[in-house]
Amino acid sequence: MIKKIVLAILLFQVTIFTAQEKPQFTSSIEEAHKKEAFMSQKYLKYTIDITFGGKQRLKGEITQETGGGKIKIEKQDGSLIIFDGKEVYSLGIKEEDMGAARFDIFTWSYFLGLPYKLNDQGTIWSNFEENKWGTKNFDTGKLTFESGTGDAPDDWYIIYKNPETNMLGGAAYIVTFGKGKEKAEKEPHAIKYNKIKLIKSIPIATNWTFYMWSLKKGYEKVIGEVKLSNIKFINEAEFIVPQKAKKVKALPN
């Protein structure tokens, strides 16, 4: 009986929020990043330059619906990746690079839109505390997902909020896409948002740095960088799938 009471107390102390119960932690981030103004815009277009391990991974233009529906990557080499809201298609991508194409179409647009995705359907929140971020402690919350959410529902994020500004400072995360949770948790990474620029009074981070990460030390060794430029909101965009495009299937979980 005593063990049951102790277990009940522990369960009571761990509060888990779903998308229907928006915690103040995420509400303050959304307000700082002007979510209402961002979502009132139709499309966002920008040039992206991604480098990892000293090598360029991707350079081109991304166009995305602010709500996350449709996404298009027009790569500098002439190849194309499109998510039409239901399926992913590619043109000019080698067969062996199809998995990377699916990763790219969802990952970089998600990182840009992260401040506005914190209460999407299927999000679960827990573990609100303070953790080390650089030389300071930031407020943090753990974001996980309900089964069946997106391509990689086993992914998790530790979201870092600047206590002075309520802005999203960055996030620790694992990438289970193509490798599984157990392997991904052996090498967690972090993204840090830098160089905020106001686009129509909406703050957008134009530089992201990526690191190795641990909960105790925060972000550590730099492993990559993303630079954004030519950022603009637009009212019209085309997401037409070319006739010769190939469907990019999801990898099995």
Coordinates of C-alpha atoms in Angstrom, one line a residue:
M1 CA 0.0 0.0 0.0
I2 CA 2.8 2.4 0.9
K3 CA 4.5 1.7 -2.4
K4 CA 1.3 2.5 -4.3
I5 CA 0.9 5.8 -2.4
V6 CA 4.5 6.8 -3.2
L7 CA 4.0 5.9 -6.9
A8 CA 0.8 8.0 -7.0
I9 CA 2.6 11.0 -5.5
L10 CA 5.4 10.7 -8.0
L11 CA 3.0 10.5 -10.9
F12 CA 1.1 13.5 -9.6
Q13 CA 4.3 15.6 -9.5
V14 CA 5.1 14.9 -13.2
T15 CA 2.8 17.1 -15.1
I16 CA 2.4 16.3 -18.8
F17 CA 0.8 18.8 -21.1
T18 CA -0.7 18.0 -24.5
A19 CA -1.5 20.3 -27.4
Q20 CA -4.9 20.9 -25.8
E21 CA -3.3 22.2 -22.5
K22 CA -0.9 24.9 -23.7
P23 CA 1.7 25.5 -20.9
Q24 CA 2.8 29.0 -20.1
F25 CA 6.3 28.0 -21.1
T26 CA 5.3 27.6 -24.8
S27 CA 2.8 30.5 -24.7
S28 CA 5.5 33.0 -23.8
I29 CA 7.8 31.7 -26.6
E30 CA 5.0 32.1 -29.1
E31 CA 4.3 35.6 -27.9
A32 CA 7.9 36.6 -28.1
H33 CA 8.2 35.3 -31.6
K34 CA 4.9 37.0 -32.7
K35 CA 3.2 33.7 -33.7
E36 CA -0.1 35.4 -34.6
A37 CA 1.7 37.8 -37.0
F38 CA 3.8 34.9 -38.5
M39 CA 0.8 32.7 -39.1
S40 CA -1.1 35.6 -40.7
Q41 CA 1.5 35.5 -43.5
K42 CA 0.9 33.0 -46.4
Y43 CA 4.4 31.9 -47.5
L44 CA 8.0 32.4 -46.4
K45 CA 10.9 32.2 -48.9
Y46 CA 14.6 32.3 -48.1
T47 CA 18.1 31.2 -49.3
I48 CA 19.7 28.6 -47.2
D49 CA 23.3 27.5 -47.0
I50 CA 24.0 24.4 -44.9
T51 CA 27.5 23.2 -43.9
F52 CA 28.3 20.2 -41.7
G53 CA 31.7 18.7 -41.0
G54 CA 33.3 21.4 -43.1
K55 CA 31.4 20.3 -46.2
Q56 CA 28.4 22.0 -47.8
R57 CA 25.3 19.8 -47.4
L58 CA 22.8 21.9 -49.2
K59 CA 22.5 25.4 -50.8
G60 CA 19.3 26.7 -52.4
E61 CA 16.0 28.3 -51.9
I62 CA 13.2 27.1 -49.6
T63 CA 9.6 28.2 -49.9
Q64 CA 7.2 27.0 -47.2
E65 CA 3.7 27.7 -46.0
T66 CA 3.9 29.4 -42.6
G67 CA 1.5 26.8 -41.3
G68 CA 3.9 24.0 -42.4
G69 CA 1.6 22.5 -45.1
K70 CA 3.6 22.7 -48.4
I71 CA 7.3 23.0 -48.7
K72 CA 9.7 23.3 -51.7
I73 CA 13.5 23.2 -51.9
E74 CA 15.1 24.4 -55.1
K75 CA 18.7 23.4 -54.8
Q76 CA 21.6 25.3 -56.4
D77 CA 22.5 22.3 -58.5
G78 CA 19.1 22.4 -60.2
S79 CA 17.5 19.5 -58.3
L80 CA 14.1 19.9 -56.6
I81 CA 12.3 18.5 -53.6
I82 CA 8.6 19.2 -53.0
F83 CA 6.1 18.3 -50.3
D84 CA 2.7 19.0 -51.7
G85 CA 1.0 18.6 -48.3
K86 CA 0.5 14.8 -48.7
E87 CA 3.6 13.3 -50.4
V88 CA 7.2 14.1 -51.0
Y89 CA 8.6 14.2 -54.6
S90 CA 12.0 14.9 -56.0
L91 CA 13.5 15.7 -59.4
G92 CA 17.2 15.3 -60.2
I93 CA 18.0 13.5 -56.9
K94 CA 20.0 10.2 -57.1
E95 CA 18.2 7.1 -55.8
E96 CA 20.7 6.6 -53.0
D97 CA 20.0 10.2 -51.8
M98 CA 16.2 9.8 -51.6
G99 CA 16.3 9.3 -47.8
A100 CA 18.4 12.5 -47.4
A101 CA 15.9 14.4 -49.6
R102 CA 13.0 13.5 -47.4
F103 CA 15.0 14.4 -44.3
D104 CA 15.9 17.8 -45.9
I105 CA 12.4 18.8 -46.9
F106 CA 11.1 18.4 -43.4
T107 CA 14.0 19.2 -41.1
W108 CA 15.2 22.7 -42.2
S109 CA 11.7 24.1 -42.5
Y110 CA 10.8 22.7 -39.1
F111 CA 13.9 24.3 -37.5
L112 CA 12.9 27.6 -38.9
G113 CA 9.3 27.3 -37.8
L114 CA 10.1 25.7 -34.4
P115 CA 8.8 28.6 -32.3
Y116 CA 5.5 28.2 -34.0
K117 CA 5.3 24.4 -33.9
L118 CA 5.4 23.9 -30.1
N119 CA 1.7 23.2 -29.7
D120 CA 1.0 21.3 -32.9
Q121 CA -1.3 18.3 -32.8
G122 CA 0.5 15.3 -31.2
T123 CA 3.0 17.4 -29.0
I124 CA 3.5 16.3 -25.4
W125 CA 5.3 18.5 -22.8
S126 CA 7.0 17.6 -19.6
N127 CA 10.2 18.1 -17.4
F128 CA 10.1 21.9 -16.9
E129 CA 13.3 22.9 -15.2
E130 CA 16.5 25.0 -15.7
N131 CA 19.6 23.7 -17.6
K132 CA 22.9 25.0 -18.7
W133 CA 23.0 26.9 -22.0
G134 CA 26.4 28.5 -22.7
T135 CA 27.4 30.4 -19.6
K136 CA 23.9 30.8 -18.3
N137 CA 20.9 28.7 -17.2
F138 CA 17.9 28.7 -19.4
D139 CA 14.3 27.6 -18.7
T140 CA 13.7 24.2 -20.5
G141 CA 10.9 21.9 -21.3
K142 CA 11.0 18.4 -22.9
L143 CA 9.0 18.0 -26.1
T144 CA 7.9 14.5 -27.2
F145 CA 5.3 13.3 -29.6
E146 CA 2.3 11.0 -29.7
S147 CA 2.7 7.8 -31.7
G148 CA 2.1 8.3 -35.4
T149 CA 3.1 12.0 -35.4
G150 CA 5.2 12.8 -38.5
D151 CA 8.0 10.7 -40.0
A152 CA 9.9 10.3 -36.7
P153 CA 7.5 10.3 -33.7
D154 CA 10.3 8.9 -31.4
D155 CA 12.3 12.2 -31.8
W156 CA 12.5 14.4 -28.7
Y157 CA 13.6 18.0 -28.1
I158 CA 14.8 19.9 -25.0
I159 CA 13.6 23.4 -25.7
Y160 CA 15.7 26.2 -24.2
K161 CA 14.0 29.5 -23.5
N162 CA 15.9 32.7 -22.7
P163 CA 14.5 33.8 -19.3
E164 CA 15.2 37.4 -20.0
T165 CA 13.5 37.7 -23.4
N166 CA 11.3 34.5 -23.6
M167 CA 12.9 34.0 -27.1
L168 CA 13.8 30.5 -28.2
G169 CA 17.5 30.2 -27.6
G170 CA 17.9 26.8 -29.1
A171 CA 17.0 23.1 -28.6
A172 CA 18.7 19.8 -28.0
Y173 CA 17.3 17.0 -30.1
I174 CA 17.8 13.5 -31.4
V175 CA 17.4 12.4 -35.0
T176 CA 15.8 8.9 -35.2
F177 CA 15.1 9.2 -38.9
G178 CA 16.7 6.1 -40.6
K179 CA 18.5 4.9 -37.4
G180 CA 16.1 4.4 -34.5
K181 CA 15.8 5.9 -31.0
E182 CA 18.4 3.8 -29.3
K183 CA 21.2 4.7 -31.7
A184 CA 20.1 8.3 -31.9
E185 CA 20.2 8.9 -28.2
K186 CA 23.9 8.0 -28.2
E187 CA 24.7 11.1 -30.1
P188 CA 22.3 14.0 -29.3
H189 CA 22.8 17.3 -30.9
A190 CA 21.8 20.9 -30.3
I191 CA 20.8 23.9 -32.5
K192 CA 21.5 27.4 -31.3
Y193 CA 19.6 30.3 -32.9
N194 CA 21.8 33.5 -33.6
K195 CA 21.5 36.9 -35.3
I196 CA 17.9 37.7 -35.1
K197 CA 16.5 39.9 -37.9
L198 CA 13.1 41.4 -38.0
I199 CA 11.1 40.6 -41.2
K200 CA 7.8 42.5 -41.1
S201 CA 8.4 43.0 -37.4
I202 CA 8.7 39.2 -36.9
P203 CA 12.0 37.9 -35.4
I204 CA 13.8 35.3 -37.6
A205 CA 17.2 33.8 -36.7
T206 CA 19.4 34.1 -39.7
N207 CA 22.3 32.0 -38.4
W208 CA 22.0 28.6 -36.7
T209 CA 24.9 26.7 -35.2
F210 CA 24.8 23.0 -34.4
Y211 CA 26.7 21.2 -31.6
M212 CA 27.3 18.0 -29.8
W213 CA 25.2 18.2 -26.6
S214 CA 24.7 16.8 -23.1
L215 CA 22.1 17.8 -20.5
K216 CA 24.8 18.5 -17.9
K217 CA 27.1 20.7 -20.1
G218 CA 24.7 22.1 -22.6
Y219 CA 26.0 22.7 -26.2
E220 CA 29.7 21.7 -26.7
K221 CA 31.6 21.1 -29.9
V222 CA 30.4 22.9 -33.1
I223 CA 29.5 20.4 -35.9
G224 CA 27.6 22.5 -38.4
E225 CA 26.1 25.9 -39.4
V226 CA 23.1 27.2 -41.4
K227 CA 23.0 30.6 -42.9
L228 CA 19.8 32.2 -44.1
S229 CA 19.5 35.2 -46.4
N230 CA 17.0 36.9 -48.8
I231 CA 14.2 36.2 -46.3
K232 CA 10.8 37.5 -47.3
F233 CA 7.1 36.8 -46.8
I234 CA 5.3 36.3 -50.1
N235 CA 1.6 35.9 -51.0
E236 CA 1.9 33.6 -54.0
A237 CA 4.0 30.4 -54.6
E238 CA 3.7 27.3 -56.8
F239 CA 4.1 23.8 -55.5
I240 CA 3.5 22.0 -58.8
V241 CA 5.0 18.5 -58.9
P242 CA 6.9 18.0 -62.2
Q243 CA 5.7 15.2 -64.4
K244 CA 9.0 13.4 -64.2
A245 CA 9.4 13.8 -60.4
K246 CA 9.7 10.6 -58.3
K247 CA 7.8 10.0 -55.1
V248 CA 10.1 9.8 -52.0
K249 CA 8.8 7.2 -49.7
A250 CA 9.0 7.4 -45.9
L251 CA 11.6 5.1 -44.3
P252 CA 10.3 2.4 -42.0
N253 CA 10.4 3.2 -38.3

